[in-house]
Amino acid sequence: MAVGIAAPLIDLLSVFVLAALVGVVVAKVGRFPYTIALLIAGLGASVLGVELGVELSHDVILLVLLPPLLFEGAATTDLEELRSNLAPVLALAVPGLLTATAVLGWVGQYAFGFPLLIAALFAATVLPTDPVSVLALFDELGAPDRLATLVEGESLINDGVGVVVFSALLALVQETGGGGDVAFSPTLLVELGRGIFVNSVGGALVGLATGYLVYRVMAVLDEHMTEVVLTVVLTYGSFLLAEHYLGVSGVIATVVAGLVIGNPGREHAMSSRTKISVFNTWATAAFVVNTFVFVAIGTTTPVGDLVAHAGLILTAIPLVIGVRALVVYPLTAAVNRYRDISVPLDYQHVMVWGGLHGSIPIALVLGLPATLPGGAPFPYHSELRAMVFGVAAFSLVVQGLTMENLLQRLGVITRPDAVELYQLLVGRARAVDSALDAAEELNDRGELSPGVYEDLTDEYEREKAALDDALRELLDDHPELREERLRAGERRILRQEKSAVMDAIQNGVVASDVGEQLVEEIDLKLDRIRSGESTVRDEGESYEEFWRQRAAEFGLDTPEPDTDSE
């Protein structure tokens, strides 16, 4: 029998053996969410009484497993895309979550027979969303990037807000005993609101400060492995500093730190090699952590409690989905009234059904103490645990598995055959370019004979020409694809323009007031692209930069490029 450190290592290995078997099956079956398959396998092991030796605790999830998931999700989130959708994201993640918690708490006291405070605690525990499985399906099916940003952005923010609300209500339960009705007086609500605000803003400031510090270090460092280590220190350091030393939200701190490193950090502080190392490392870490989390959730699900409290679970499931809908539709409609780019109704349907509840609710319910400070049993402890696990299981399995069908019925999937062919041609073109560069480098070093070099380059150049012709014909036949690719290219180029101007300001090449005008103009172009317009047209550039006006005032001739000349 294994003892010492060998025992937990064997337990951990058994989890990944199960995950590997599931991965093989999923690869053979085809389009099936890997994380949901892991959860089902874990549930099956739990039902069959198979012991994997996995102990999933509140601290293990929040302190060990959650920070890398938050950091990786935030670091791979496009800040420009998030900023352009910030209004609906914030509306759903902050007032939306608070409203849903209040409504479900109020209804729950009658539906579940709980005191108001316990019903509100259940709502705060179960409502934070976990879109991992949905986002993986979005990527596989080709759902719009904007929809993915809305779903992931809301989740990143409401996870932090949800933990803060849960902590405030749990403290109130421990203070009052939770057994009777608590009068949510204006004073109490103001105190709760103040606590939520301080925790959220404090966490954001910690994440901003720590993220900026690491960003500045990475900007003067060019050692990709050391920079990977710095991001690991930042991920766990920002969480622990905020949560355990300053008493503010560690979740929000880690999210903000990830946004800093993944956006300005990616653009200004990382070499190409560092970008590959950092983001590949975190993609692998997130995959491994998700693998463990979903298997562990399945194996630790209290099947006996689920059966014992099946009535409460069956009542909770439609209420949770109904409250989600009650928040998403009105708030999104309200935000749409004041925005030029609205969130389509089809997107709203996906956001309602795709609001899955996974690792955060499980971590929170596992954090409920068995007893109150006075020694009395924690009220409704087993009921709360069973209900959260039951809602999470339904959400991840049923909602997760039906998401593809919903996307197809709504016509939200945006990756037609032409897009797939475009990606195939572009991918092969990049490979051919790389092969030509490699052949030239080998020839320069004298490692290829002139004849072999000529044969290789002739072959690859013929293929390159054929690929260019195919791409040109494809874009001519599909103008909507050309327009979308044009905007995507403009967006990336304008970001590089902005980066160059910021560098020029920092290096003193241009004065700050002049640089600010240039940056403001680039931001205006980016806003036009977000609204679906382009600043480039066949007959010439459709946006006149202010530098041309200023140059004309000095009598300088600045004609537009002649796009019609051959």
XYZ file of C-alpha atoms in Angstrom:
566
model
C 0.000 0.000 0.000
C 1.355 3.394 -0.991
C 2.333 5.703 1.847
C 3.702 9.204 2.186
C 3.814 11.293 -0.957
C 3.293 8.250 -3.202
C -0.383 7.924 -2.172
C -1.579 11.361 -3.372
C 0.563 11.017 -6.510
C -1.158 7.720 -7.334
C -4.545 9.335 -6.689
C -3.638 12.223 -9.006
C -2.378 9.802 -11.649
C -5.667 7.892 -11.511
C -7.527 11.129 -12.330
C -5.412 11.749 -15.401
C -5.613 8.120 -16.517
C -9.411 8.485 -16.485
C -9.085 11.830 -18.312
C -6.836 10.262 -20.962
C -9.346 7.471 -21.570
C -12.127 10.034 -21.888
C -9.987 12.049 -24.304
C -9.461 9.004 -26.521
C -13.202 8.310 -26.592
C -14.059 11.947 -27.346
C -11.499 12.019 -30.168
C -13.178 8.965 -31.714
C -16.753 10.173 -31.180
C -16.059 13.603 -32.618
C -17.815 16.823 -31.640
C -18.460 16.369 -27.935
C -17.333 18.816 -25.227
C -14.296 17.305 -23.511
C -14.972 18.892 -20.111
C -18.555 17.628 -20.045
C -17.356 14.141 -20.964
C -14.946 14.321 -18.022
C -17.757 15.325 -15.680
C -19.973 12.468 -16.882
C -17.091 9.998 -16.420
C -16.518 11.316 -12.904
C -20.216 11.035 -12.073
C -20.198 7.493 -13.387
C -17.244 6.634 -11.170
C -19.057 8.169 -8.194
C -22.257 6.198 -8.876
C -20.312 2.954 -9.256
C -18.472 3.596 -6.022
C -15.062 3.821 -7.702
C -12.701 5.659 -5.346
C -10.170 7.904 -7.093
C -8.894 9.359 -3.845
C -9.650 12.932 -4.972
C -10.587 15.404 -2.261
C -11.973 18.586 -3.764
C -12.087 21.259 -1.074
C -12.928 24.941 -1.038
C -9.259 25.911 -0.549
C -8.011 23.579 -3.274
C -10.376 25.142 -5.822
C -10.043 28.784 -4.800
C -6.335 28.899 -3.940
C -4.792 26.315 -6.265
C -7.055 25.690 -9.249
C -9.003 28.888 -9.811
C -6.177 31.479 -10.223
C -4.658 29.886 -13.363
C -8.100 29.535 -14.961
C -8.898 33.192 -14.250
C -5.509 34.436 -15.412
C -5.517 32.413 -18.635
C -9.084 33.471 -19.446
C -8.316 37.150 -18.847
C -4.937 37.095 -20.630
C -6.507 35.671 -23.789
C -9.401 38.151 -23.733
C -9.108 40.919 -26.317
C -9.254 44.135 -24.276
C -10.424 46.181 -27.271
C -13.253 43.716 -27.908
C -14.108 43.677 -24.196
C -14.087 47.465 -24.056
C -16.452 47.712 -27.006
C -18.864 45.355 -25.213
C -18.236 46.627 -21.699
C -21.709 48.103 -21.177
C -23.681 44.835 -21.557
C -20.936 42.847 -19.793
C -20.934 45.123 -16.740
C -24.728 45.379 -16.722
C -25.077 41.598 -16.507
C -22.090 40.941 -14.248
C -22.800 43.531 -11.541
C -26.415 44.815 -11.293
C -27.548 41.697 -13.150
C -25.962 39.319 -10.668
C -27.121 41.369 -7.672
C -30.686 41.521 -9.024
C -30.718 37.791 -9.783
C -29.449 37.033 -6.269
C -32.164 39.193 -4.710
C -34.961 37.734 -6.860
C -33.899 34.106 -6.404
C -33.455 34.680 -2.668
C -36.907 36.196 -2.308
C -38.619 33.507 -4.401
C -36.504 30.761 -2.831
C -37.776 31.405 0.687
C -41.200 30.264 -0.489
C -40.151 27.664 -3.052
C -37.576 25.916 -0.834
C -39.029 26.697 2.578
C -35.742 28.353 3.654
C -35.358 31.536 5.680
C -34.739 34.550 3.417
C -31.055 34.809 4.333
C -30.363 31.124 3.577
C -32.245 31.377 0.265
C -30.195 34.453 -0.636
C -26.999 32.585 0.305
C -27.991 29.759 -2.040
C -28.596 32.282 -4.825
C -25.209 33.936 -4.303
C -23.549 30.522 -4.304
C -25.124 29.047 -7.428
C -25.469 32.022 -9.802
C -21.825 32.796 -10.831
C -21.230 31.401 -14.305
C -18.513 29.130 -15.729
C -18.368 29.213 -19.541
C -15.389 26.874 -20.126
C -17.351 24.166 -21.941
C -19.431 26.654 -23.926
C -16.395 28.650 -25.078
C -14.655 25.503 -26.281
C -17.764 24.676 -28.316
C -17.949 28.264 -29.624
C -14.408 27.947 -30.923
C -15.022 24.567 -32.514
C -18.258 25.581 -34.233
C -17.161 29.050 -35.278
C -19.504 31.164 -33.162
C -18.928 34.935 -33.454
C -16.039 36.396 -31.461
C -18.350 39.025 -30.037
C -20.662 36.410 -28.550
C -17.686 34.653 -26.957
C -16.487 37.989 -25.530
C -19.904 38.711 -24.023
C -20.121 35.281 -22.376
C -16.525 35.161 -21.131
C -16.400 38.828 -20.109
C -19.514 38.490 -17.980
C -18.166 35.335 -16.352
C -14.770 36.862 -15.515
C -16.387 39.814 -13.756
C -19.369 38.115 -12.129
C -17.119 35.432 -10.636
C -15.395 38.134 -8.625
C -18.621 39.922 -7.705
C -20.268 36.605 -6.820
C -17.492 35.622 -4.408
C -17.770 39.016 -2.698
C -21.583 38.737 -2.353
C -21.284 35.168 -1.070
C -18.706 36.200 1.546
C -20.893 39.070 2.756
C -24.002 36.878 3.103
C -22.045 34.047 4.732
C -20.698 36.480 7.329
C -24.269 37.621 7.980
C -25.446 34.027 8.434
C -22.630 33.339 10.888
C -23.430 36.510 12.784
C -27.197 35.955 13.030
C -27.382 32.167 12.967
C -29.393 32.240 9.745
C -32.367 30.541 11.343
C -34.838 33.390 11.323
C -35.855 36.064 8.893
C -33.384 38.921 8.605
C -34.749 42.358 7.923
C -32.780 43.706 4.968
C -33.070 47.279 6.164
C -31.704 50.189 4.111
C -28.779 50.414 6.539
C -27.925 46.740 6.087
C -28.231 46.985 2.302
C -25.982 50.047 2.246
C -23.423 48.208 4.366
C -23.534 45.198 2.036
C -23.219 47.458 -0.989
C -20.268 49.290 0.530
C -18.517 46.015 1.256
C -19.092 44.755 -2.287
C -17.819 48.029 -3.751
C -14.692 48.170 -1.580
C -13.836 44.527 -2.252
C -14.353 44.836 -5.993
C -12.551 48.139 -6.509
C -9.795 47.115 -4.104
C -9.256 43.866 -5.999
C -9.132 45.726 -9.313
C -6.524 48.159 -7.952
C -4.376 45.305 -6.617
C -4.553 43.531 -9.982
C -3.724 46.748 -11.833
C -0.741 47.521 -9.587
C 0.748 44.016 -9.580
C 0.054 43.525 -13.291
C 1.726 46.835 -14.149
C 4.749 45.998 -11.977
C 5.314 42.674 -13.732
C 4.623 44.336 -17.083
C 7.396 46.885 -16.473
C 9.837 44.137 -15.484
C 8.985 42.100 -18.585
C 9.405 45.186 -20.789
C 13.126 45.413 -19.904
C 13.685 41.662 -19.840
C 14.166 39.336 -22.785
C 14.312 35.878 -21.226
C 11.221 33.898 -22.113
C 11.457 31.244 -19.394
C 11.977 33.828 -16.646
C 8.987 35.759 -17.965
C 6.858 32.614 -17.760
C 7.881 32.315 -14.099
C 6.978 35.980 -13.544
C 3.449 35.371 -14.831
C 3.095 32.410 -12.447
C 4.207 34.619 -9.547
C 1.761 37.300 -10.689
C -1.165 34.855 -10.965
C -0.911 33.472 -7.455
C 0.707 36.551 -5.909
C -2.045 38.949 -6.952
C -4.708 36.547 -5.676
C -3.041 35.938 -2.303
C -2.082 39.589 -1.779
C -5.638 40.748 -2.387
C -7.541 37.920 -0.695
C -5.412 37.127 2.348
C -3.398 40.245 3.118
C -5.565 43.172 2.025
C -9.004 41.594 2.452
C -10.271 42.453 -1.041
C -11.306 40.311 -4.000
C -8.536 37.996 -5.155
C -10.645 36.844 -8.091
C -10.963 40.362 -9.506
C -7.279 41.057 -8.792
C -6.193 38.042 -10.838
C -8.572 38.892 -13.682
C -7.299 42.479 -13.940
C -3.667 41.315 -13.751
C -4.364 38.872 -16.589
C -5.913 41.618 -18.720
C -2.818 43.791 -18.209
C -0.370 41.055 -19.198
C -2.506 39.725 -22.044
C -3.036 43.074 -23.768
C -0.506 45.888 -23.206
C 1.924 43.257 -21.918
C 1.542 41.173 -25.071
C 1.992 44.209 -27.329
C 4.802 46.085 -25.581
C 6.617 43.744 -23.189
C 6.996 40.411 -24.978
C 9.140 39.223 -27.831
C 7.654 36.740 -30.295
C 9.396 33.884 -28.507
C 8.119 35.049 -25.117
C 4.544 35.288 -26.404
C 4.684 31.700 -27.609
C 6.194 30.466 -24.333
C 3.841 32.396 -22.032
C 0.562 31.706 -23.801
C 1.360 28.080 -24.605
C 2.269 27.543 -20.950
C -0.991 29.017 -19.703
C -3.105 27.236 -22.318
C -1.582 23.943 -21.151
C -2.036 24.882 -17.477
C -5.704 25.763 -18.028
C -6.293 22.496 -19.867
C -4.676 20.423 -17.097
C -6.544 22.298 -14.346
C -9.883 21.962 -16.139
C -9.210 18.262 -16.617
C -8.698 17.802 -12.891
C -11.586 20.064 -11.869
C -14.262 18.388 -13.992
C -13.220 14.849 -13.099
C -13.026 15.817 -9.429
C -16.438 17.503 -9.479
C -17.925 14.320 -10.903
C -16.240 11.989 -8.433
C -17.021 14.152 -5.383
C -20.676 14.778 -6.242
C -22.730 13.562 -3.263
C -24.991 11.175 -5.167
C -26.806 10.092 -2.001
C -27.594 13.696 -1.077
C -28.790 14.391 -4.635
C -31.309 11.572 -4.348
C -32.384 12.602 -0.842
C -32.991 16.217 -1.900
C -34.175 15.571 -5.452
C -37.335 17.633 -4.897
C -35.371 20.741 -3.928
C -32.994 20.261 -6.861
C -35.818 19.879 -9.376
C -37.372 23.066 -7.983
C -34.077 24.971 -8.056
C -33.117 24.159 -11.665
C -35.986 25.982 -13.445
C -35.802 28.841 -10.949
C -32.091 29.393 -11.636
C -32.671 29.362 -15.407
C -35.755 31.560 -15.061
C -33.944 34.150 -12.959
C -31.123 34.148 -15.494
C -33.610 34.923 -18.270
C -35.353 37.533 -16.108
C -32.056 39.414 -15.840
C -30.514 38.928 -19.302
C -33.427 40.024 -21.491
C -34.506 43.266 -19.731
C -30.988 44.487 -18.927
C -29.702 43.770 -22.422
C -32.736 45.507 -23.942
C -32.090 48.531 -21.717
C -28.420 48.687 -22.736
C -29.332 48.280 -26.425
C -31.433 51.460 -26.299
C -28.332 53.560 -25.646
C -25.845 51.814 -27.928
C -25.325 51.932 -31.672
C -24.295 48.254 -31.733
C -26.985 46.209 -30.017
C -26.802 42.669 -28.669
C -29.049 40.581 -30.983
C -31.900 38.581 -29.502
C -30.285 35.346 -30.739
C -27.181 36.186 -28.702
C -29.370 36.783 -25.660
C -30.922 33.316 -25.998
C -27.426 31.799 -26.074
C -26.326 33.880 -23.064
C -29.321 32.643 -21.045
C -28.868 28.966 -21.863
C -25.074 29.194 -21.911
C -24.832 30.631 -18.399
C -23.426 27.392 -16.984
C -22.643 26.985 -13.289
C -19.488 25.010 -12.516
C -16.296 25.407 -10.541
C -17.069 28.685 -8.699
C -20.425 27.526 -7.242
C -18.849 24.173 -6.264
C -15.946 25.954 -4.557
C -18.290 28.287 -2.685
C -20.625 25.568 -1.417
C -17.649 23.472 -0.302
C -16.541 26.522 1.670
C -19.653 26.473 3.825
C -18.578 25.520 7.369
C -20.180 22.518 9.042
C -20.920 24.549 12.168
C -21.597 28.139 13.137
C -19.151 30.058 15.376
C -21.235 29.127 18.413
C -20.949 25.400 17.662
C -24.472 24.890 16.294
C -24.805 23.034 12.969
C -24.776 25.282 9.919
C -28.427 25.639 8.848
C -29.510 23.633 5.778
C -25.914 22.576 5.107
C -26.657 19.289 3.304
C -29.576 20.806 1.379
C -27.438 23.676 0.082
C -24.622 21.330 -0.915
C -26.956 18.952 -2.761
C -28.799 21.776 -4.525
C -25.641 23.470 -5.788
C -24.132 20.191 -6.993
C -27.451 19.230 -8.620
C -27.872 22.552 -10.441
C -24.213 22.464 -11.547
C -24.563 18.901 -12.884
C -27.732 19.764 -14.824
C -26.195 22.973 -16.121
C -22.956 21.400 -17.322
C -24.442 18.206 -18.742
C -27.896 19.119 -20.080
C -27.356 22.756 -21.026
C -23.809 22.084 -22.187
C -24.762 19.177 -24.424
C -27.716 20.997 -25.995
C -25.761 24.178 -26.741
C -24.632 23.051 -30.199
C -28.208 22.329 -31.245
C -29.309 25.750 -29.961
C -26.540 27.522 -31.876
C -27.493 25.728 -35.069
C -31.226 26.389 -34.659
C -30.585 30.091 -34.069
C -28.201 30.310 -37.019
C -25.512 31.834 -34.821
C -22.705 29.643 -36.162
C -20.641 31.780 -38.506
C -18.017 29.457 -39.947
C -19.337 28.539 -43.404
C -17.395 26.456 -45.898
C -15.838 29.571 -47.445
C -14.335 30.594 -44.100
C -12.935 27.131 -43.505
C -11.382 27.143 -46.986
C -9.933 30.613 -46.357
C -8.324 29.426 -43.118
C -6.936 26.362 -44.900
C -5.397 28.464 -47.680
C -3.970 31.057 -45.286
C -2.517 28.388 -43.030
C -0.833 26.643 -45.956
C 0.431 29.981 -47.319
C 2.127 30.720 -44.006
C 3.720 27.289 -44.028
C 5.032 27.868 -47.554
C 6.443 31.287 -46.584
C 8.209 29.706 -43.635
C 9.604 26.951 -45.872
C 10.991 29.530 -48.338
C 12.622 31.461 -45.479
C 14.156 28.258 -44.124
C 15.487 27.276 -47.561
C 17.072 30.708 -48.008
C 18.694 30.522 -44.586
C 20.099 27.049 -45.283
C 21.394 28.232 -48.644
C 23.072 31.269 -47.062
C 24.843 28.965 -44.611
C 25.991 26.726 -47.453
C 23.972 23.748 -46.249
C 22.109 23.356 -49.561
C 23.693 22.935 -52.951
C 22.649 25.528 -55.550
C 20.719 22.959 -57.556
C 18.763 21.633 -54.582
C 18.031 25.175 -53.400
C 16.739 26.128 -56.841
C 14.515 23.033 -57.064
C 13.043 23.657 -53.606
C 12.360 27.351 -54.139
C 10.836 26.738 -57.582
C 8.435 24.175 -56.113
C 7.399 26.328 -53.146
C 7.100 29.488 -55.232
C 4.769 27.701 -57.662
C 2.639 26.591 -54.729
C 2.745 30.095 -53.269
C 1.510 31.581 -56.556
C -1.291 29.013 -56.734
C -2.332 29.805 -53.154
C -2.323 33.555 -53.872
C -4.540 33.026 -56.927
C -6.931 30.804 -54.950
C -7.191 33.335 -52.118
C -7.781 36.189 -54.538
C -10.540 34.287 -56.327
C -12.149 33.196 -53.054
C -12.297 36.763 -51.732
C -13.636 38.054 -55.058
C -16.421 35.447 -54.945
C -17.269 36.196 -51.292
C -17.202 39.990 -50.727
C -18.571 39.617 -47.179
C -15.535 37.508 -46.320
C -13.224 40.079 -47.884
C -14.894 42.842 -45.856
C -14.574 40.889 -42.602
C -10.921 40.074 -43.277
C -10.260 43.697 -44.196
C -11.661 44.926 -40.885
C -9.711 42.287 -38.969
C -6.502 43.328 -40.726
C -7.219 47.015 -40.126
C -7.797 46.330 -36.443
C -4.443 44.603 -36.019
C -2.562 47.229 -38.044
C -4.157 50.120 -36.158
C -3.105 48.552 -32.858
C 0.454 48.450 -34.156
C 0.105 52.104 -35.190
C -1.070 52.967 -31.694
C 1.800 51.020 -30.150
C 4.323 52.870 -32.347
C 2.886 56.270 -31.389
C 2.959 55.371 -27.675
C 6.606 54.312 -28.028
C 7.383 57.600 -29.791
C 5.791 59.550 -26.919
C 7.711 57.577 -24.285
C 11.010 58.046 -26.165
C 10.461 61.778 -26.604
C 10.307 61.589 -30.400
C 6.996 63.474 -30.423
C 5.500 65.778 -27.811
C 2.779 64.330 -25.628
C 0.064 66.685 -26.926
C 0.860 65.815 -30.547
C 1.016 62.128 -29.687
C -2.339 62.326 -27.926
C -3.920 63.726 -31.107
C -2.494 60.855 -33.121
C -3.706 58.281 -30.582
C -7.154 59.874 -30.488
C -7.402 59.626 -34.271
C -6.397 55.949 -34.211
C -9.047 55.326 -31.547
C -11.649 56.970 -33.799
C -10.680 54.592 -36.610
C -10.923 51.617 -34.236
C -14.406 52.796 -33.190
C -15.485 52.860 -36.833
C -14.225 49.318 -37.320
C -16.104 48.135 -34.198
C -19.303 49.610 -35.655
C -18.834 47.493 -38.785
C -17.285 50.166 -41.047
C -13.898 50.218 -42.730
C -11.478 53.111 -43.166
C -10.181 51.652 -46.445
C -12.049 51.564 -49.742
C -11.135 50.497 -53.274
C -11.121 54.097 -54.482
C -8.812 55.211 -51.674
C -8.764 55.697 -47.953
C -12.190 56.724 -46.663
C -10.786 58.535 -43.638
C -8.818 61.764 -43.973
C -6.160 62.014 -41.271
C -5.684 65.363 -39.567
C -1.987 65.427 -40.505
C -2.997 65.928 -44.144
C -5.041 68.987 -43.170
C -2.195 70.449 -41.122
C 0.304 69.795 -43.924
C -2.003 71.471 -46.442
C -2.163 74.548 -44.192
C 1.616 74.816 -44.596
C 1.299 74.590 -48.365
C 2.572 71.012 -48.612
C 1.175 68.783 -51.356
C -0.116 65.516 -49.858
C -2.112 63.732 -52.548
C -3.976 60.537 -51.778
C -2.348 57.359 -53.144
C -3.474 56.600 -56.696
C -5.158 53.234 -56.247
C -6.297 53.074 -59.878
C -2.810 53.154 -61.392
C -1.387 49.900 -62.670
